[in-house]
CSV table of C-alpha atoms in Angstrom, one decimal:
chain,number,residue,atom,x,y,z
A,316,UNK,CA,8.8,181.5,-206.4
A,317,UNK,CA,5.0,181.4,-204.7
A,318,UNK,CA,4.2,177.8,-203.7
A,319,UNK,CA,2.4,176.9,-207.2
A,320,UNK,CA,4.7,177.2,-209.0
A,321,UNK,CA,7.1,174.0,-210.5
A,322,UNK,CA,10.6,174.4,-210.1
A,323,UNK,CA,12.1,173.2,-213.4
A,324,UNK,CA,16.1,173.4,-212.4
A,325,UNK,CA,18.1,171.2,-209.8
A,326,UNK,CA,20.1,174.6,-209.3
A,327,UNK,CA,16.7,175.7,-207.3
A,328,UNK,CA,17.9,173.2,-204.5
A,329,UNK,CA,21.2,174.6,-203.8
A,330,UNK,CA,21.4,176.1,-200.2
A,331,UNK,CA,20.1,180.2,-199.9
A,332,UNK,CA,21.3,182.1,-197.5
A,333,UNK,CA,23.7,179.1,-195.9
A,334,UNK,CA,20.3,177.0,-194.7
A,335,UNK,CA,20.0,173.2,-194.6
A,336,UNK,CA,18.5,172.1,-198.2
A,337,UNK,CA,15.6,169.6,-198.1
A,338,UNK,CA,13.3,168.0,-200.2
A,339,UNK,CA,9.8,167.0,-198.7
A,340,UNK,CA,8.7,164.2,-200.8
A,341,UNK,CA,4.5,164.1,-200.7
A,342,UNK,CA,2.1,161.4,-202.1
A,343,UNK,CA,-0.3,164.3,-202.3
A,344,UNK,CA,-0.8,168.0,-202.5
A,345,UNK,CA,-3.7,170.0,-200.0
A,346,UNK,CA,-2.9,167.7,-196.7
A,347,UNK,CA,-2.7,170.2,-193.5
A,348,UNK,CA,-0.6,167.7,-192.1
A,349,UNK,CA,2.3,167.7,-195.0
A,350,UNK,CA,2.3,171.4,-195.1
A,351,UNK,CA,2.6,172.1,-191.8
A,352,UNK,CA,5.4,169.6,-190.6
A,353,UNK,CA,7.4,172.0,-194.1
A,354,UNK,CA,6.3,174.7,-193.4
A,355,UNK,CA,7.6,174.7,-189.7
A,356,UNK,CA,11.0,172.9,-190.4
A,357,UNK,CA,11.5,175.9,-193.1
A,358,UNK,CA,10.8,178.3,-190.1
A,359,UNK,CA,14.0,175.6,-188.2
A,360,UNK,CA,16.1,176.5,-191.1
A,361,UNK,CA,15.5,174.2,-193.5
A,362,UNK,CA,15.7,175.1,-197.4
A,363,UNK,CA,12.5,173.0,-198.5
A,364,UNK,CA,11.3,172.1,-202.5
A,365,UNK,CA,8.2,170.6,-202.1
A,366,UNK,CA,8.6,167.2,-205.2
A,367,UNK,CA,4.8,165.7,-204.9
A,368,UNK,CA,2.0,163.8,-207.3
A,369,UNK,CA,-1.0,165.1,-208.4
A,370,UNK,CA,-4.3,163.5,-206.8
A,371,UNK,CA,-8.1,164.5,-207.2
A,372,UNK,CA,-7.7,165.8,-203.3
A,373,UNK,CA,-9.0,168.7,-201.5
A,374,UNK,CA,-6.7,172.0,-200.9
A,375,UNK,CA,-6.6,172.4,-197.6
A,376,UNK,CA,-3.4,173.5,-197.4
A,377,UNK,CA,0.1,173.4,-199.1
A,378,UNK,CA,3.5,174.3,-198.3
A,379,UNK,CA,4.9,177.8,-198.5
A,380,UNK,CA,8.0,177.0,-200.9
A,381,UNK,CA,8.6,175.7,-204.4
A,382,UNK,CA,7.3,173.2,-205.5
A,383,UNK,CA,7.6,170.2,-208.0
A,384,UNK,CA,5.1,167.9,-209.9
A,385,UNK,CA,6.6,164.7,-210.3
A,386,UNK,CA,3.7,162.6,-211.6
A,387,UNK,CA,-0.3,161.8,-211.4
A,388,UNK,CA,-1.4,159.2,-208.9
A,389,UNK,CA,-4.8,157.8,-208.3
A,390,UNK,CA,-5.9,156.6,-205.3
A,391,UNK,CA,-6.2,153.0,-204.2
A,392,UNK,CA,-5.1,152.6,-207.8
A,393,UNK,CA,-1.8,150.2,-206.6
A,394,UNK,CA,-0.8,149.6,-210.0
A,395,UNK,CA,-1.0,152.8,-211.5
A,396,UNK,CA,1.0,154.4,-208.3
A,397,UNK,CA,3.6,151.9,-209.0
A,398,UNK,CA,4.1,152.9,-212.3
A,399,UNK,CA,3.8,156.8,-211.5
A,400,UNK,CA,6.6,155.8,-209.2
A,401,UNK,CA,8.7,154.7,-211.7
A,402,UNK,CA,8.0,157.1,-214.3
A,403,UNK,CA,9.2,159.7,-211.5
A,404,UNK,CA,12.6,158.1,-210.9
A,405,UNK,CA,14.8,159.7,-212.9
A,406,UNK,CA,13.6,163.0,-211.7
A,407,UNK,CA,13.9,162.4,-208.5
A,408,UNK,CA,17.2,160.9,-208.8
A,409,UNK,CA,18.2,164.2,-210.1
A,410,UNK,CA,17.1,166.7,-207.7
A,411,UNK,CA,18.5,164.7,-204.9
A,412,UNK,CA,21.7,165.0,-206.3
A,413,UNK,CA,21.3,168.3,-204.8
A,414,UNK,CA,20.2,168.7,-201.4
A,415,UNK,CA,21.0,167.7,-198.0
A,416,UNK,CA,18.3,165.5,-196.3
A,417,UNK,CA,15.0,164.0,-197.3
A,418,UNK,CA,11.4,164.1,-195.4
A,419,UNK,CA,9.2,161.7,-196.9
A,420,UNK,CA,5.7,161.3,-196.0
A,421,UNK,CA,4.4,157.9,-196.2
A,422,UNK,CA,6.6,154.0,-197.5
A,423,UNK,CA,5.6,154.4,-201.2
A,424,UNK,CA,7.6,158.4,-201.2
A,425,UNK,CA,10.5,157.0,-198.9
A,426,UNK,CA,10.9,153.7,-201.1
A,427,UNK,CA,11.1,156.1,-204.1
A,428,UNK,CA,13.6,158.6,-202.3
A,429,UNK,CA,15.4,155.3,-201.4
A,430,UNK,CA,15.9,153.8,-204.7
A,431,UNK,CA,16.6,157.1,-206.1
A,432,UNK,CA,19.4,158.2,-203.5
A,433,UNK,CA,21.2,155.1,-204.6
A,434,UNK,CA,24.8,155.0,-203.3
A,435,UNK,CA,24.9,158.5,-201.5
A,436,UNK,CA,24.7,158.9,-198.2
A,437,UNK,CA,21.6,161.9,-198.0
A,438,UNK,CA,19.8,160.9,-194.8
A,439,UNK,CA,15.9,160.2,-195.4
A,440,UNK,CA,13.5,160.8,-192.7
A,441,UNK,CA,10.3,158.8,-193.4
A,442,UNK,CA,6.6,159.9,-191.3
A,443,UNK,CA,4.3,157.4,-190.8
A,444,UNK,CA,0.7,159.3,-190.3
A,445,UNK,CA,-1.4,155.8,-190.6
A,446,UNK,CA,-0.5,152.3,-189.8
A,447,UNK,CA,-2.6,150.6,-193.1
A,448,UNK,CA,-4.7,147.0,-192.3
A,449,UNK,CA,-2.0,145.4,-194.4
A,450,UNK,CA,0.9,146.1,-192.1
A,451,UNK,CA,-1.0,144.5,-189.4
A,452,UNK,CA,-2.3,141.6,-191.3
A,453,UNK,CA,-2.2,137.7,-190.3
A,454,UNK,CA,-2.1,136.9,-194.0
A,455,UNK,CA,0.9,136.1,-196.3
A,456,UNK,CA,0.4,139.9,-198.3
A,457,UNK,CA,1.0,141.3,-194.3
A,458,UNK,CA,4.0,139.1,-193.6
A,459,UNK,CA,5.4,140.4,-196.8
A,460,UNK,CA,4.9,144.1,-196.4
A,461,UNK,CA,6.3,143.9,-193.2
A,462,UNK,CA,9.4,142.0,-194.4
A,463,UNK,CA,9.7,145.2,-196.9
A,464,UNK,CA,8.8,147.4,-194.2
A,465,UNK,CA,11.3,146.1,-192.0
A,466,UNK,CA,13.8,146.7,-194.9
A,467,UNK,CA,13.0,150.3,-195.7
A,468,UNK,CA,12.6,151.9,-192.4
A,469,UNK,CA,16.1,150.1,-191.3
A,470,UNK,CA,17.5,152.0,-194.4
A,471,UNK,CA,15.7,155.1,-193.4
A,472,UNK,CA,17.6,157.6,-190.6
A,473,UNK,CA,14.8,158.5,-188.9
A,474,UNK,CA,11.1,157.6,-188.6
A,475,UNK,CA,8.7,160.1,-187.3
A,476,UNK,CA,5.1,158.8,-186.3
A,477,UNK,CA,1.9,160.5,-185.3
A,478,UNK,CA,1.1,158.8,-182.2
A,479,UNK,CA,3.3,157.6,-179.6
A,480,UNK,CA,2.2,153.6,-180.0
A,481,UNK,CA,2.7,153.6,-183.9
A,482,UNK,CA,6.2,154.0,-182.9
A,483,UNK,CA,6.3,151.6,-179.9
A,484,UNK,CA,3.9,149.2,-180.7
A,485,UNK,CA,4.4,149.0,-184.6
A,486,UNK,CA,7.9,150.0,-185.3
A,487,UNK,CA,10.0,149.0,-182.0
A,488,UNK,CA,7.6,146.0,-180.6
A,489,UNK,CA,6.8,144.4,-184.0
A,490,UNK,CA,9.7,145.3,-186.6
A,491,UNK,CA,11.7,145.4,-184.5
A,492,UNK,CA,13.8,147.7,-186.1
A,493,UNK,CA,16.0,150.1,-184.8
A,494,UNK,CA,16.2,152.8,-186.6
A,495,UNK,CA,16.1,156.0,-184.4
A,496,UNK,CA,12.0,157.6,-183.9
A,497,UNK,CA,10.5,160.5,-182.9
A,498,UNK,CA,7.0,161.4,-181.9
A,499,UNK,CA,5.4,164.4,-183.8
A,500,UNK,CA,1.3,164.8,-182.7
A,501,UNK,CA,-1.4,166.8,-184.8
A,502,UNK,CA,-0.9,169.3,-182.3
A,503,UNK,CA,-2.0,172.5,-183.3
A,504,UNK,CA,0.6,175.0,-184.3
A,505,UNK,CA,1.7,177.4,-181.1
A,506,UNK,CA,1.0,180.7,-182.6
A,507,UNK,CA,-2.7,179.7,-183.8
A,508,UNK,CA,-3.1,178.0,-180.7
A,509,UNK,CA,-2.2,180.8,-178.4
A,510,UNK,CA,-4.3,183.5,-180.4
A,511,UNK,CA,-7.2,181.2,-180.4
A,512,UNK,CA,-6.6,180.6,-176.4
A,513,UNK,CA,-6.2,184.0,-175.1
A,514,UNK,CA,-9.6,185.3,-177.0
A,515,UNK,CA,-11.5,182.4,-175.2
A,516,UNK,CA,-10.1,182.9,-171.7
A,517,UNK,CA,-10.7,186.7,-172.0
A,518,UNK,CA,-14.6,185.8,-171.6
A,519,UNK,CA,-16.6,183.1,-170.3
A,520,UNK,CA,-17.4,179.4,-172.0
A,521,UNK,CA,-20.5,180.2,-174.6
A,522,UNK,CA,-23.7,178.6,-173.3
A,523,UNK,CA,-24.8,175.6,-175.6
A,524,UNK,CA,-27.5,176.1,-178.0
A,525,UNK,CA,-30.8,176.9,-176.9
A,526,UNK,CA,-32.5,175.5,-179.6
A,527,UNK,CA,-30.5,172.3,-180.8
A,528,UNK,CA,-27.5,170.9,-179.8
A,529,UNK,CA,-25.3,170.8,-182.5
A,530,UNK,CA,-22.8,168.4,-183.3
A,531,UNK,CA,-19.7,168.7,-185.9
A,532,UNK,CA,-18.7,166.4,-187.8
A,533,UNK,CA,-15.1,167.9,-190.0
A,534,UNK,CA,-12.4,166.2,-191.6
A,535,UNK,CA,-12.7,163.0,-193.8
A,536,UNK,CA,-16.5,162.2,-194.1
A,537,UNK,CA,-16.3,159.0,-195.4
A,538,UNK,CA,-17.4,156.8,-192.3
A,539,UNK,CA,-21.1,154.7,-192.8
A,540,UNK,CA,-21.4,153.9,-189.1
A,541,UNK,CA,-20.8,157.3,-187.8
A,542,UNK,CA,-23.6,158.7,-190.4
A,543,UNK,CA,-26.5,155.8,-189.7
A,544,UNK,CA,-25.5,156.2,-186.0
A,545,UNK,CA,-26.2,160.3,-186.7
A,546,UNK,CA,-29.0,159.9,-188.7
A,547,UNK,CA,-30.8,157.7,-186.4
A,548,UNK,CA,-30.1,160.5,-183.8
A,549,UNK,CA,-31.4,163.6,-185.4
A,550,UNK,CA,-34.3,161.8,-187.2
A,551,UNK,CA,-35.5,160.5,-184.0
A,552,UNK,CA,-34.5,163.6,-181.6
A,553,UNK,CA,-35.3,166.8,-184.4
A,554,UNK,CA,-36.3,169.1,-181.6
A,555,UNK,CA,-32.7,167.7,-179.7
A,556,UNK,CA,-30.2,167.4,-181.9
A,557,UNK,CA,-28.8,168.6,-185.4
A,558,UNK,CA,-25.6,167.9,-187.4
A,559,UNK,CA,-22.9,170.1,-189.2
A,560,UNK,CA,-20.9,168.5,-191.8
A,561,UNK,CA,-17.9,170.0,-193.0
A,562,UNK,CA,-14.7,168.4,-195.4
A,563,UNK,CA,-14.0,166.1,-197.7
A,564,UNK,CA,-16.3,164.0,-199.4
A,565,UNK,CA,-15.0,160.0,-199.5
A,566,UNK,CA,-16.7,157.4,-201.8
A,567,UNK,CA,-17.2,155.0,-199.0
A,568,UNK,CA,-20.7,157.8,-198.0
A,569,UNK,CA,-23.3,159.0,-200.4
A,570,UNK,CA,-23.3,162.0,-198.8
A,571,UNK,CA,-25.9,163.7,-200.9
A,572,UNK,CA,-28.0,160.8,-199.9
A,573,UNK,CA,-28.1,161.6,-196.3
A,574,UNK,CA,-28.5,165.2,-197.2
A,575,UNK,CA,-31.3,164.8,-199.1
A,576,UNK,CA,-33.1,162.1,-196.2
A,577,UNK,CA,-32.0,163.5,-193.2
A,578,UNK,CA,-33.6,167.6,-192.6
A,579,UNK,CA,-30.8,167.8,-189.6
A,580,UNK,CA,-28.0,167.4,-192.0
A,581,UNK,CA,-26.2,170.6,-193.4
A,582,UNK,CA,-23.1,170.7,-195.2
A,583,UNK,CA,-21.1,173.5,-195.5
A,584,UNK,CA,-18.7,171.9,-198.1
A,585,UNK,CA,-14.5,171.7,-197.7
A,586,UNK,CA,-12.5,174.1,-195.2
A,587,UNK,CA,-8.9,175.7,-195.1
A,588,UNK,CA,-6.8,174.7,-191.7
A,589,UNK,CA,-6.2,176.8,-189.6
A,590,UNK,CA,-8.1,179.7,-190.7
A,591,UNK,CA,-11.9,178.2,-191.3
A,592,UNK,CA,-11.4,176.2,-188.2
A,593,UNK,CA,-12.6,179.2,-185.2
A,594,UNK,CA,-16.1,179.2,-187.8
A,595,UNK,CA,-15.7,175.6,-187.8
A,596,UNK,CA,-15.6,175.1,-184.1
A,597,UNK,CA,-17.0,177.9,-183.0
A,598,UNK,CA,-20.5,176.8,-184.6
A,599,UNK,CA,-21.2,173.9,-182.7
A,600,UNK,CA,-21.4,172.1,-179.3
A,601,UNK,CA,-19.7,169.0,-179.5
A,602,UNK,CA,-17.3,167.2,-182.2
A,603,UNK,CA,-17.9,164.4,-183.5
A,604,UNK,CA,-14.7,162.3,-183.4
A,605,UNK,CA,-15.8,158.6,-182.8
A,606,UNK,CA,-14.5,155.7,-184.8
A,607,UNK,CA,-16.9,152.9,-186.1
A,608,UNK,CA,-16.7,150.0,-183.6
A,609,UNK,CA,-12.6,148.6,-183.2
A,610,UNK,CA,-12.2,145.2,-184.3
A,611,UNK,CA,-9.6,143.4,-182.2
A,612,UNK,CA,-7.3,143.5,-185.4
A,613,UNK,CA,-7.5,147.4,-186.0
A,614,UNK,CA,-4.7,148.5,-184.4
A,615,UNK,CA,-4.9,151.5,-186.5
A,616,UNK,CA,-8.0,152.8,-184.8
A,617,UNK,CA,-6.4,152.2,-181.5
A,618,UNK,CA,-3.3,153.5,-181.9
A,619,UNK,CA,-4.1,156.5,-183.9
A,620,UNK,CA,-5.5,159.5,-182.9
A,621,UNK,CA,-7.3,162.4,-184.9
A,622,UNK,CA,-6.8,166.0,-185.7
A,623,UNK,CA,-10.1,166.7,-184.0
A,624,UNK,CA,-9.1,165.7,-180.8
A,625,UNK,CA,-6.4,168.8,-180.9
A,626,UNK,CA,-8.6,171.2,-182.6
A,627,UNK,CA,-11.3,170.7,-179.7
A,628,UNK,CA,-9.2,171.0,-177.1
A,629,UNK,CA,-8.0,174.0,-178.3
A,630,UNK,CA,-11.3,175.3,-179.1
A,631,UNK,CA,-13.0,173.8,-175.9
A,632,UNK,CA,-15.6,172.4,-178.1
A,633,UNK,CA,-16.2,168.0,-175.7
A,634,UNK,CA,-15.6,165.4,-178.1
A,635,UNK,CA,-17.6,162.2,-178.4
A,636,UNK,CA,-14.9,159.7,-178.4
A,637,UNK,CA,-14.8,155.8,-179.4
A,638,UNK,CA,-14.0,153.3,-175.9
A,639,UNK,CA,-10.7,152.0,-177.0
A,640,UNK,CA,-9.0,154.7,-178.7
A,641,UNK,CA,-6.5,156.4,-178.0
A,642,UNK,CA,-8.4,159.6,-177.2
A,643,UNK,CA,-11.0,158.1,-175.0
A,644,UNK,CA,-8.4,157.8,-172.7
A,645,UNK,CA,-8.0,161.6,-171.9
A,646,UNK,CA,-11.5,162.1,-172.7
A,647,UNK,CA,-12.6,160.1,-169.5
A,648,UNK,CA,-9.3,161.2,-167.7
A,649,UNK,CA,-9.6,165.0,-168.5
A,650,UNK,CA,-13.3,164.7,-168.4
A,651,UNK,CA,-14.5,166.1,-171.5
A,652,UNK,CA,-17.0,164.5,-173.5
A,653,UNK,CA,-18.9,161.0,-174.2
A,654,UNK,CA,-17.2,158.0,-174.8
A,655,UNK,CA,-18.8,155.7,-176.9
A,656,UNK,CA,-18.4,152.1,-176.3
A,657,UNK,CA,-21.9,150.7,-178.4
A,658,UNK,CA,-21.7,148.6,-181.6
A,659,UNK,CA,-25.1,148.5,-182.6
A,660,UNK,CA,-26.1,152.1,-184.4
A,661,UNK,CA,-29.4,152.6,-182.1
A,662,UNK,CA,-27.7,151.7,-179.0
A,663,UNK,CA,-25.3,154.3,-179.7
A,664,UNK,CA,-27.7,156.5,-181.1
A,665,UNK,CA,-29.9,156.0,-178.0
A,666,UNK,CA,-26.5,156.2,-175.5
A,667,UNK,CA,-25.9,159.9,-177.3
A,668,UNK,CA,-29.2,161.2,-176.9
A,669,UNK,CA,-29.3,160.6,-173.2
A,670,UNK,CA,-25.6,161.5,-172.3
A,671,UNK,CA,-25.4,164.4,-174.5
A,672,UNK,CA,-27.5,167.0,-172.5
A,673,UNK,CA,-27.0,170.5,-172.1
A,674,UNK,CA,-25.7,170.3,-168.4
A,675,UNK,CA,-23.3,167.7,-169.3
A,676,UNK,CA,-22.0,169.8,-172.3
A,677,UNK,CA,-21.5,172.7,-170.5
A,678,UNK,CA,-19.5,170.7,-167.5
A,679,UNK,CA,-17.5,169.3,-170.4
A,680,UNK,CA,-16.7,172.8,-172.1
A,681,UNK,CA,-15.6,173.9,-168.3
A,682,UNK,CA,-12.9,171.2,-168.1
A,683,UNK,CA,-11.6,171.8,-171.5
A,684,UNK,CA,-9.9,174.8,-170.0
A,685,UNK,CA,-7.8,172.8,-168.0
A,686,UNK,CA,-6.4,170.8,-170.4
A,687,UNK,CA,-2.8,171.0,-170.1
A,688,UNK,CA,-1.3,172.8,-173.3
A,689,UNK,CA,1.0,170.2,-174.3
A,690,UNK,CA,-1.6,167.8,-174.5
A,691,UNK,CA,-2.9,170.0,-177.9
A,692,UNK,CA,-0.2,172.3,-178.7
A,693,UNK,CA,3.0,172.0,-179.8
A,694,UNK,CA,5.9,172.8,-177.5
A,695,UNK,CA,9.4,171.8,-178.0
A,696,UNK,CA,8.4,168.8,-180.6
A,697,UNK,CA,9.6,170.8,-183.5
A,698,UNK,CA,12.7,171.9,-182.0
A,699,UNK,CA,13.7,168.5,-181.1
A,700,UNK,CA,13.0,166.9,-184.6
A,701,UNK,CA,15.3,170.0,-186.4
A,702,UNK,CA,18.0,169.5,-183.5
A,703,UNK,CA,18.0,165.4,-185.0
A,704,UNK,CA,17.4,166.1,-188.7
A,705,UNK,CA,20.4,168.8,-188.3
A,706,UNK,CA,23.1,166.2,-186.6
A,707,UNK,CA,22.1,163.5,-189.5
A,708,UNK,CA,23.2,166.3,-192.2
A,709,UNK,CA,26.4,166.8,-190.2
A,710,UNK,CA,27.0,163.4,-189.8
A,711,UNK,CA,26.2,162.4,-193.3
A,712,UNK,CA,29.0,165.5,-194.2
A,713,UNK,CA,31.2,163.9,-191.9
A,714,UNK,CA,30.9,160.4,-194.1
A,715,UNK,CA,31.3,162.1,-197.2
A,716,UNK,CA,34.8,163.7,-195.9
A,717,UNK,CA,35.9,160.4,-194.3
A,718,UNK,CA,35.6,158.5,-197.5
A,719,UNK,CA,37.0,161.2,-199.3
């Protein structure tokens, strides 16, 4: 069965070939993320059957196994989630009737794989990919999401995070639950990674562009601060600077707006990870991975850390970086790129055009070869999480034949 199409039987769960049977429950088709965490746990021995909700999303990528459409869900929509929630209950209920462990990305997916395991004793690991303002929040709507939270994850077997202070800072310091957590990066996967890193140390770092130094922008392009600060740069430096946008278009930007004002602006529309990302990177001098100015209340921004920071490292492409985050620190440490630290859009537009010069850029690309692998690339991490996710299956057999 090829990874579009719906799986229509509970049968399809059952075990092939003696491997561990697991459902990966997704808010979302096309995230790299939620394909590649299934798509190496299936390569650990894992069974996987992809149950997910439809969402107007781009397709960057989607797990290599069957998969099942459980609903429609609209984004920020809270109301109409909930309900899509419900509506998918039953089936859910169902299918886990027949498989061995859960991986859910995201509360909403592990409530529903809560409520629908009911009595049984299938383990559920939940990953947490963002810590949302309302988790964090002073306000009674915070206080009451983190009672819930509090409730699921102590229900849950396992919590998985993206950054190491999600975990420790969020989960451990402020929930204080207890629940056992692992830390899995947006490292980049080891066999891209070590193609991609033997071509580039086989010849010497590319010179930056004669003409223009070009900056990337990729991912999400939905932040206003990061295009006015841009925009300000290009428009003001044309002969200096231009900008490459690539990915998702997000409401919060009128992209075509900027297209359309700003002559140093090129789009080049949405990409597939990994294989667009050597065009990707290997286009431009410096990436573009600087949050809008952190607030003392968004932890998110300083805990989290995005998939940019890996893919540049890998690709030795220096990274401007936001003072505060998580990346700045290794940017300063490892020496490669521009941390930000401006609020105002022409002081930071004014701080890039006189730090980002060609001489610094091409010191920067230098030190990105000695970046330490395991700083971008993953190592054991996988290995580690299987090893955990495999024990919770045996012990959850070994409660089933207890109580039998």
């Amino acid at each position: 069965m090829s990874q579009h199409q719906q799986s229509d039987r509970p049968s399809e769960l059952r075990s092939r070939n003696g491997r561990i049977r697991m459902i990966a429950m997704l808010p979302l088709l096309g995230q790299p993320r939620y394909a590649k965490r299934v798509d190496r746990l299936q390569q650990q021995g894992f069974d996987p059957t992809v149950m997910a909700f439809e969402r107007e999303y781009h397709t960057g990528r989607v797990p290599n196994c069957p998969t099942v459409i459980i609903g429609k869900a609209v984004e920020s929509k809270y109301v109409s989630r909930l309900f899509s929630i419900i509506r998918a209950w039953p089936e859910v209920r169902r299918r886990i009737r027949h498989c061995d462990i859960v991986y859910a990305f995201g509360v909403d997916m592990a409530f529903l794989a809560l409520s629908a395991r009911l009595f049984r004793s299938v383990p559920i690991v939940l990953e947490i990919g963002d810590v949302v303002p309302v988790q964090v929040s002073s306000s009674w709507r915070g206080k009451c999401f983190r009672i819930f939270d509090k409730f699921l994850t102590a229900r849950c077997q396992l919590i998985v995070t993206t950054t190491p202070k999600f975990l420790s800072e969020y989960y451990q310091k402020r929930l204080k639950v207890r629940t056992p957590g692992i830390v899995l990066e947006n490292k980049v996967e080891a066999e891209f990674g070590s193609g991609v890193r033997a071509k580039l140390e086989s010849s010497p770092p590319p010179a930056v562009s004669a003409a223009r130094i070009c900056i990337g922008y990729f991912g999400l392009l939905g932040c206003p601060w990061a295009f006015e600060v841009l925009k300000t740069l290009v428009t003001q430096h044309p002969d200096r600077f231009e900008v490459v946008l690539s990915g998702l278009r997000w409401p919060t930007v009128d992209l075509d707006k900027y297209l359309a004002s700003t002559p140093g602006f090129r789009y080049t529309g949405q990409f597939k990870s990994p294989q667009d990302l050597p065009a990707l990177y290997g286009g431009v001098d410096v990436t573009w991975a600087c949050y809008p100015p952190i607030g003392p209340t968004d932890w998110n921004l300083h805990w989290a850390r995005p998939n940019r920071f890996y893919e540049s490292c890998l690709f030795c492409v220096p990274l401007i970086s936001r003072a505060g985050s998580c990346d700045a620190v290794d940017v300063a440490n490892y020496k490669i790129g521009h941390v930000v630290d401006s609020i105002a859009v022409q002081d930071a537009a004014d701080d890039l055009a006189k730090n980002l010069t060609s001489d610094n850029i091409t010191k920067w690309k230098a030190n990105m070869r000695s970046v330490p692998v395991r700083v971008y690339q993953y190592t054991t991490e996988f290995d580690d999480l299987a090893s955990a996710m495999k024990n919770l299956v045996e012990q959850s057999k070994m409660n089933r034949s207890s109580a039998s």
